[in-house]
C-alpha positions as a Markdown table, in Angstrom:
| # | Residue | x | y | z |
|---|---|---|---|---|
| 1 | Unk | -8.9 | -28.5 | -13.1 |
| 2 | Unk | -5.0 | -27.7 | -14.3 |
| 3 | Unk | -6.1 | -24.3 | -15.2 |
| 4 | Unk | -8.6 | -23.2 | -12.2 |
| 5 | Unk | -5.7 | -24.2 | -10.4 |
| 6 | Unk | -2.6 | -22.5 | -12.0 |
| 7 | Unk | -4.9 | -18.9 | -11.8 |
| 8 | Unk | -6.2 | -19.7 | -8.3 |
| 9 | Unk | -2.6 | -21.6 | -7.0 |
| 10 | Unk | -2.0 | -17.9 | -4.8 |
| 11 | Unk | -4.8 | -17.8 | -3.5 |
| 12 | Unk | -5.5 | -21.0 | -2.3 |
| 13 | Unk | -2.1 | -21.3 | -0.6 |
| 14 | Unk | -2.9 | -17.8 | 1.3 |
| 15 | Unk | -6.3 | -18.7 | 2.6 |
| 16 | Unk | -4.5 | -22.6 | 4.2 |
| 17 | Unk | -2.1 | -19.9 | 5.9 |
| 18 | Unk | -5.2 | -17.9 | 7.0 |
| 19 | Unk | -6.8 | -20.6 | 8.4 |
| 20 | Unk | -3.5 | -21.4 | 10.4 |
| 21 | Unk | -3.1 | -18.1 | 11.5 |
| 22 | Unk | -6.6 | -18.0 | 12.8 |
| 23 | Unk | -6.7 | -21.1 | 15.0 |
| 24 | Unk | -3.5 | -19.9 | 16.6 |
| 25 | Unk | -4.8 | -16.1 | 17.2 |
| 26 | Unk | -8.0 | -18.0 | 18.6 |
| 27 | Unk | -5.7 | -20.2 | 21.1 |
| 28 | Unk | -3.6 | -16.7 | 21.7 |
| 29 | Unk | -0.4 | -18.7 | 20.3 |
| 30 | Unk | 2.6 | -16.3 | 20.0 |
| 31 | Unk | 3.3 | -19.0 | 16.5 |
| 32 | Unk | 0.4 | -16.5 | 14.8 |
| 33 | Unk | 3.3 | -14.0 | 14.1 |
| 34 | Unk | 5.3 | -16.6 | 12.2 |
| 35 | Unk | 2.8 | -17.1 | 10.0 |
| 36 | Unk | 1.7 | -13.8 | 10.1 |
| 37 | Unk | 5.4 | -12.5 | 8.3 |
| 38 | Unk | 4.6 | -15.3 | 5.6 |
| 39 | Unk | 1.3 | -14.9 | 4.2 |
| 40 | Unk | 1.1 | -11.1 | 3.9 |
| 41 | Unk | 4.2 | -11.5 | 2.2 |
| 42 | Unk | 2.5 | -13.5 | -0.3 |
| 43 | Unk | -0.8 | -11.3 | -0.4 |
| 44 | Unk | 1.6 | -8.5 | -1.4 |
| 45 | Unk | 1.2 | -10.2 | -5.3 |
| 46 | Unk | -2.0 | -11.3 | -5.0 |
| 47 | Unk | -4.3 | -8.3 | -4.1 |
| 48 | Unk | -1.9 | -6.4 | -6.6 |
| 49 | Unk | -2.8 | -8.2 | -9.5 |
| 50 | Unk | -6.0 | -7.7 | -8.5 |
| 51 | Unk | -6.1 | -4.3 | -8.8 |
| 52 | Unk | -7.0 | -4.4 | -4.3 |
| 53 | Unk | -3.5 | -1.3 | -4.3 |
| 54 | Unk | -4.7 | -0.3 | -0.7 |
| 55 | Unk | -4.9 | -4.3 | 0.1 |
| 56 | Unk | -1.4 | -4.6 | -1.6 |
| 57 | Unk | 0.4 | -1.5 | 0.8 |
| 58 | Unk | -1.1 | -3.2 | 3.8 |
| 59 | Unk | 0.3 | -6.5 | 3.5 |
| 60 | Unk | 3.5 | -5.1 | 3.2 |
| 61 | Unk | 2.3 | -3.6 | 7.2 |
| 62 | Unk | 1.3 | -6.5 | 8.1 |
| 63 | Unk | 4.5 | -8.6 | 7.3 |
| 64 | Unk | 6.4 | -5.3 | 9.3 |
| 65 | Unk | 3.6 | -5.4 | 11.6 |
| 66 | Unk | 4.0 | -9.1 | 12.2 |
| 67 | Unk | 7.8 | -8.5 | 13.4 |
| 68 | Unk | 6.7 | -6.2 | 15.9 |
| 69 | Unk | 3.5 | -8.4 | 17.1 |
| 70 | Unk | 6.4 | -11.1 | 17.8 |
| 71 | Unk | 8.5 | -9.1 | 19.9 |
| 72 | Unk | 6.0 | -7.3 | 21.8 |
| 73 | Unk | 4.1 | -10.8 | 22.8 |
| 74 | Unk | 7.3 | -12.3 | 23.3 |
| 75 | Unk | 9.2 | -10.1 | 25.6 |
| 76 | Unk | 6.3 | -7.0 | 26.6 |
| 77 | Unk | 5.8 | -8.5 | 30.1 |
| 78 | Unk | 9.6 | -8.1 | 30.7 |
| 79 | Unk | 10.4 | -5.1 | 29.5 |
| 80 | Unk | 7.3 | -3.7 | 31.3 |
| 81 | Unk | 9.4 | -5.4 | 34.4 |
| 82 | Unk | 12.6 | -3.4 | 33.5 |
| 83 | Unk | 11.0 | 0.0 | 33.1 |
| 84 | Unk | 8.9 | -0.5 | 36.3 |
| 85 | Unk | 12.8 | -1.3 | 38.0 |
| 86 | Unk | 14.1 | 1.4 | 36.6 |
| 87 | Unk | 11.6 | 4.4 | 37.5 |
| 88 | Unk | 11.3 | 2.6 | 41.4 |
| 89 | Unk | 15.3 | 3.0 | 41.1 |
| 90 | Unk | 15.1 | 6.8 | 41.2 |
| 91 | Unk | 12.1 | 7.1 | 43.3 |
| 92 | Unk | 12.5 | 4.7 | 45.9 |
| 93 | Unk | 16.4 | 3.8 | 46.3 |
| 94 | Unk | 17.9 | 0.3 | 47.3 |
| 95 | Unk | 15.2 | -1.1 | 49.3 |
| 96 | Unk | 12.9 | -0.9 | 46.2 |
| 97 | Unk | 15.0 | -2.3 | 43.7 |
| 98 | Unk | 15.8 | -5.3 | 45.9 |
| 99 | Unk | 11.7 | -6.0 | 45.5 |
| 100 | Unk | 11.6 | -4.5 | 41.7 |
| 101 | Unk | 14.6 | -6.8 | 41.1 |
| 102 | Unk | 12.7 | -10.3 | 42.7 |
| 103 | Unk | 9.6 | -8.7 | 40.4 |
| 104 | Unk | 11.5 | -8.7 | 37.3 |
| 105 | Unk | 13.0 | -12.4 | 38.0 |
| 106 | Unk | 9.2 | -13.5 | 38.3 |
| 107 | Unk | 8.4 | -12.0 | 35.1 |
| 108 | Unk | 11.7 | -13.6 | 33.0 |
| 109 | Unk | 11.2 | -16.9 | 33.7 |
| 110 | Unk | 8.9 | -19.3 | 31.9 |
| 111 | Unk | 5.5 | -18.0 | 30.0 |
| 112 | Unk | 5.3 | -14.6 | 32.2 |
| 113 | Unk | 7.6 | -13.5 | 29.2 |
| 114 | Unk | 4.4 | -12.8 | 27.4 |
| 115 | Unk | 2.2 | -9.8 | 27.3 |
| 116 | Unk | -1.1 | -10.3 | 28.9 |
| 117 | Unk | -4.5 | -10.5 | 27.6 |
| 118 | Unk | -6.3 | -7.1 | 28.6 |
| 119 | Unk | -9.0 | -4.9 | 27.7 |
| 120 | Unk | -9.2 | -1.6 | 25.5 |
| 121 | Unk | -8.1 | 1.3 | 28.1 |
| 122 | Unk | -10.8 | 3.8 | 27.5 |
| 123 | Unk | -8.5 | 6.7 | 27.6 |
| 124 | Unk | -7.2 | 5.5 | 24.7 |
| 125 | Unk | -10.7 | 6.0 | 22.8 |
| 126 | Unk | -10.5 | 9.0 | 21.4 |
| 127 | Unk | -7.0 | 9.0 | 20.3 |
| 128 | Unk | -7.7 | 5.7 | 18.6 |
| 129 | Unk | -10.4 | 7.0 | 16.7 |
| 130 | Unk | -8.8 | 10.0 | 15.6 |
| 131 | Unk | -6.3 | 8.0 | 14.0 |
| 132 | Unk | -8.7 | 5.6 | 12.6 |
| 133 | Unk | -10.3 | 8.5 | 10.7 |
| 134 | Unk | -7.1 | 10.5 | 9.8 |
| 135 | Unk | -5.9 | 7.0 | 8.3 |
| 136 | Unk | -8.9 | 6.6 | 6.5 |
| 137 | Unk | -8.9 | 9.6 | 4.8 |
| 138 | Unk | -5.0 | 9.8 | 3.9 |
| 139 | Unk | -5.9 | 6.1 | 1.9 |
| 140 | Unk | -8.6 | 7.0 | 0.4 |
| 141 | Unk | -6.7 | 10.0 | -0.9 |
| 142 | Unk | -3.6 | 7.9 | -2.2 |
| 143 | Unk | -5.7 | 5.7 | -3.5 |
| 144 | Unk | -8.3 | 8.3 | -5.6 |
| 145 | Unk | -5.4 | 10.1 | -6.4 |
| 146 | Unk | -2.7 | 7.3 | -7.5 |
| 147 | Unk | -4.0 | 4.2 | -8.7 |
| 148 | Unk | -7.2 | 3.0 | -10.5 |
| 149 | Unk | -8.9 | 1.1 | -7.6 |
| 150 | Unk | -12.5 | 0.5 | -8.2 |
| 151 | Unk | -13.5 | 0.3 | -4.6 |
| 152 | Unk | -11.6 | 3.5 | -2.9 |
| 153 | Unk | -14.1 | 4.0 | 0.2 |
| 154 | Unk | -14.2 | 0.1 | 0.9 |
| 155 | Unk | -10.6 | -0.2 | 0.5 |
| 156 | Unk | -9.0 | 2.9 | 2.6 |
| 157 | Unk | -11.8 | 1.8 | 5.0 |
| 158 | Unk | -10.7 | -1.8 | 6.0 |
| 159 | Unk | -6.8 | -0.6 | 5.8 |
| 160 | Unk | -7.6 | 2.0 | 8.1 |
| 161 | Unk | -9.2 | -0.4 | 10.5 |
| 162 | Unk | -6.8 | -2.9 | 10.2 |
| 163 | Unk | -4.0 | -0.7 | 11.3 |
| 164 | Unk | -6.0 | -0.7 | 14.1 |
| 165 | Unk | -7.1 | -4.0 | 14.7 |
| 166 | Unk | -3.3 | -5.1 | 14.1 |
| 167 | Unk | -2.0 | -2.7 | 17.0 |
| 168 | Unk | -4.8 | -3.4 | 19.2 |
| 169 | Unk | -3.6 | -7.5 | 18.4 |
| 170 | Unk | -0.1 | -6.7 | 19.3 |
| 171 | Unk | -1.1 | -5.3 | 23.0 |
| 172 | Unk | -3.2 | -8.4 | 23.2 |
| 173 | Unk | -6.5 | -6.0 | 24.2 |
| 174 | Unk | -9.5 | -8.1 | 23.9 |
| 175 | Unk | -11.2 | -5.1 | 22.1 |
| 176 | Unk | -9.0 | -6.4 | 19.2 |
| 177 | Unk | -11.6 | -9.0 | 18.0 |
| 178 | Unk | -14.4 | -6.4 | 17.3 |
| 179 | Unk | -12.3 | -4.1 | 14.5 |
| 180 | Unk | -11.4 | -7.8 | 12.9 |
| 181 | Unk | -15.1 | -8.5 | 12.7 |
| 182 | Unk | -16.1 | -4.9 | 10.7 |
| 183 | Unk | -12.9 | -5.1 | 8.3 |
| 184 | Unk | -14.0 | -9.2 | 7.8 |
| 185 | Unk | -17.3 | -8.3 | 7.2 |
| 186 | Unk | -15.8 | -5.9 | 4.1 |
| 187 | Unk | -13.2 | -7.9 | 3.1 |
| 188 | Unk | -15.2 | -10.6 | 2.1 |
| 189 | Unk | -17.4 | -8.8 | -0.1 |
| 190 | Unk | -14.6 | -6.8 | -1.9 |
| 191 | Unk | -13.0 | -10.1 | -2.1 |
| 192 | Unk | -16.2 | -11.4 | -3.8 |
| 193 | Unk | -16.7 | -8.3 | -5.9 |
| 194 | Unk | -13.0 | -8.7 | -7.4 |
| 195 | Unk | -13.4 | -12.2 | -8.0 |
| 196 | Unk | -10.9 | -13.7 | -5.2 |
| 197 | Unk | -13.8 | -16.6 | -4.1 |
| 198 | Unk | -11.0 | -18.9 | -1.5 |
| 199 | Unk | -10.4 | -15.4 | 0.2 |
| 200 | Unk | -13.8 | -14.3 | 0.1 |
| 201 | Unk | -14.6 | -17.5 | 1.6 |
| 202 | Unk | -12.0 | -17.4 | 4.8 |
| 203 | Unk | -13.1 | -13.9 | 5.9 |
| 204 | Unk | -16.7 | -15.1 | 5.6 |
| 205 | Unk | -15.0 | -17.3 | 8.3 |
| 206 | Unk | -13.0 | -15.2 | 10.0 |
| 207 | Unk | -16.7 | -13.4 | 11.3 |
| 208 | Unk | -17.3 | -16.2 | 12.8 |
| 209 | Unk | -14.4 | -17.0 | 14.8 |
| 210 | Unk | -13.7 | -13.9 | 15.3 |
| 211 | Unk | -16.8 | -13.7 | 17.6 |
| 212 | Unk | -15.9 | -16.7 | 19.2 |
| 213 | Unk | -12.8 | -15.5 | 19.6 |
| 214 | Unk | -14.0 | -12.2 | 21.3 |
| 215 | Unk | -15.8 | -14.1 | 24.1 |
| 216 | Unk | -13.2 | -16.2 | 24.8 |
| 217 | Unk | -10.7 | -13.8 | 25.1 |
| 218 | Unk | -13.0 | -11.9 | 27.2 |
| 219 | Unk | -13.4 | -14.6 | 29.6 |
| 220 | Unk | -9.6 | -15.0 | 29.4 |
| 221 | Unk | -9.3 | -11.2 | 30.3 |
| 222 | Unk | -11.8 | -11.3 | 33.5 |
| 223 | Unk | -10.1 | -14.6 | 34.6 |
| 224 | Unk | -6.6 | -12.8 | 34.7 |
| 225 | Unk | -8.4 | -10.0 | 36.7 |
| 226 | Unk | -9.0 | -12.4 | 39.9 |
């Protein structure tokens, strides 16, 4: 049992964070970020030593990533406020900033703070895509080219997608919940493949939520819309 847990001790730890981060993300709790700067930090080692290098790079993202998540949750709806001040400024004079400026209070105080939940803006398809498969390929490259990973395809493929699915997060679009579900789906059996059986086991749940997390974040979306 002392040995099984000294080689396992990492990963263990990791996937009790995971679950954490996932009941928050599924209540849409802004604490997600916190954990989500701690336990990518801590992945960094794991899928390393794993020989999962494309894994490895992108939890040093996500723990970057997981900064930015923060501040944009936190403080998105108010600086949308400001810009929207400042461009009625020019356009519209004193009159509009009295009602920009009584807009912007609104937003300040309390939870208003805080980005809404949305969906995916379809102009943004295409452009989304194209990154998606430029990022692809540039992994796959580094990874063929500089390190002995095993699983090159499967591993540029989920970092692509989670750059993503981490971006998408951070602008709260509901849209977010269906990239998570594809790069779980993979995760789990790379995980599986390389011998990581706790991780394997929480992105085996993460498909799960994940879905319930997609309706109810729809239905959190369309309610906003009334």
């Amino acid at each position: 049992m002392t040995d099984f847990l000294s080689t396992h001790w990492l990963d263990i730890v990791t996937t009790i964070l995971g679950l954490i981060y996932l009941i928050l993300e599924y209540r849409a709790s802004i604490a997600l970020w916190v954990v989500g700067i701690v336990m990518p930090a801590m992945d960094i080692y794991l899928y390393w030593s794993h020989g999962l290098y494309g894994d490895a790079g992108m939890a040093v993202y996500y723990t970057l990533a997981a900064i930015y998540g923060y501040a944009v949750w936190k403080f998105g709806a108010k600086w949308k406020a400001m810009i929207k001040r400042k461009g009625s400024d020019k356009k519209e004079g004193a009159s509009a900033v009295s009602s920009d400026t009584t807009e912007d209070a609104s937003a300040v105080s309390g939870s208003s703070d805080e980005l809404p939940i949305t969906f995916f803006p379809r102009r943004l398809i295409l452009r989304t895509l194209g990154f998606f498969v430029l990022a692809w390929a540039a992994t796959y490259y580094v990874l063929v080219a500089y390190t002995n990973s095993t699983v090159p395809l499967l591993d540029a493929f989920t970092n692509a997608l989670s750059f993503v699915g981490l971006w998408a997060l951070a602008r709260k679009y509901v849209e977010q919940w269906l990239f998570w579900i594809a790069v779980d789906v993979v995760c789990c059996y790379l995980y599986v493949v390389k011998g990581i059986p706790f991780k394997a086991g929480l992105y085996g749940l993460y498909v799960v939520i994940a879905v319930m997390g997609y309706w109810k974040w729809k239905g959190l979306a369309r309610k906003a819309q009334v």
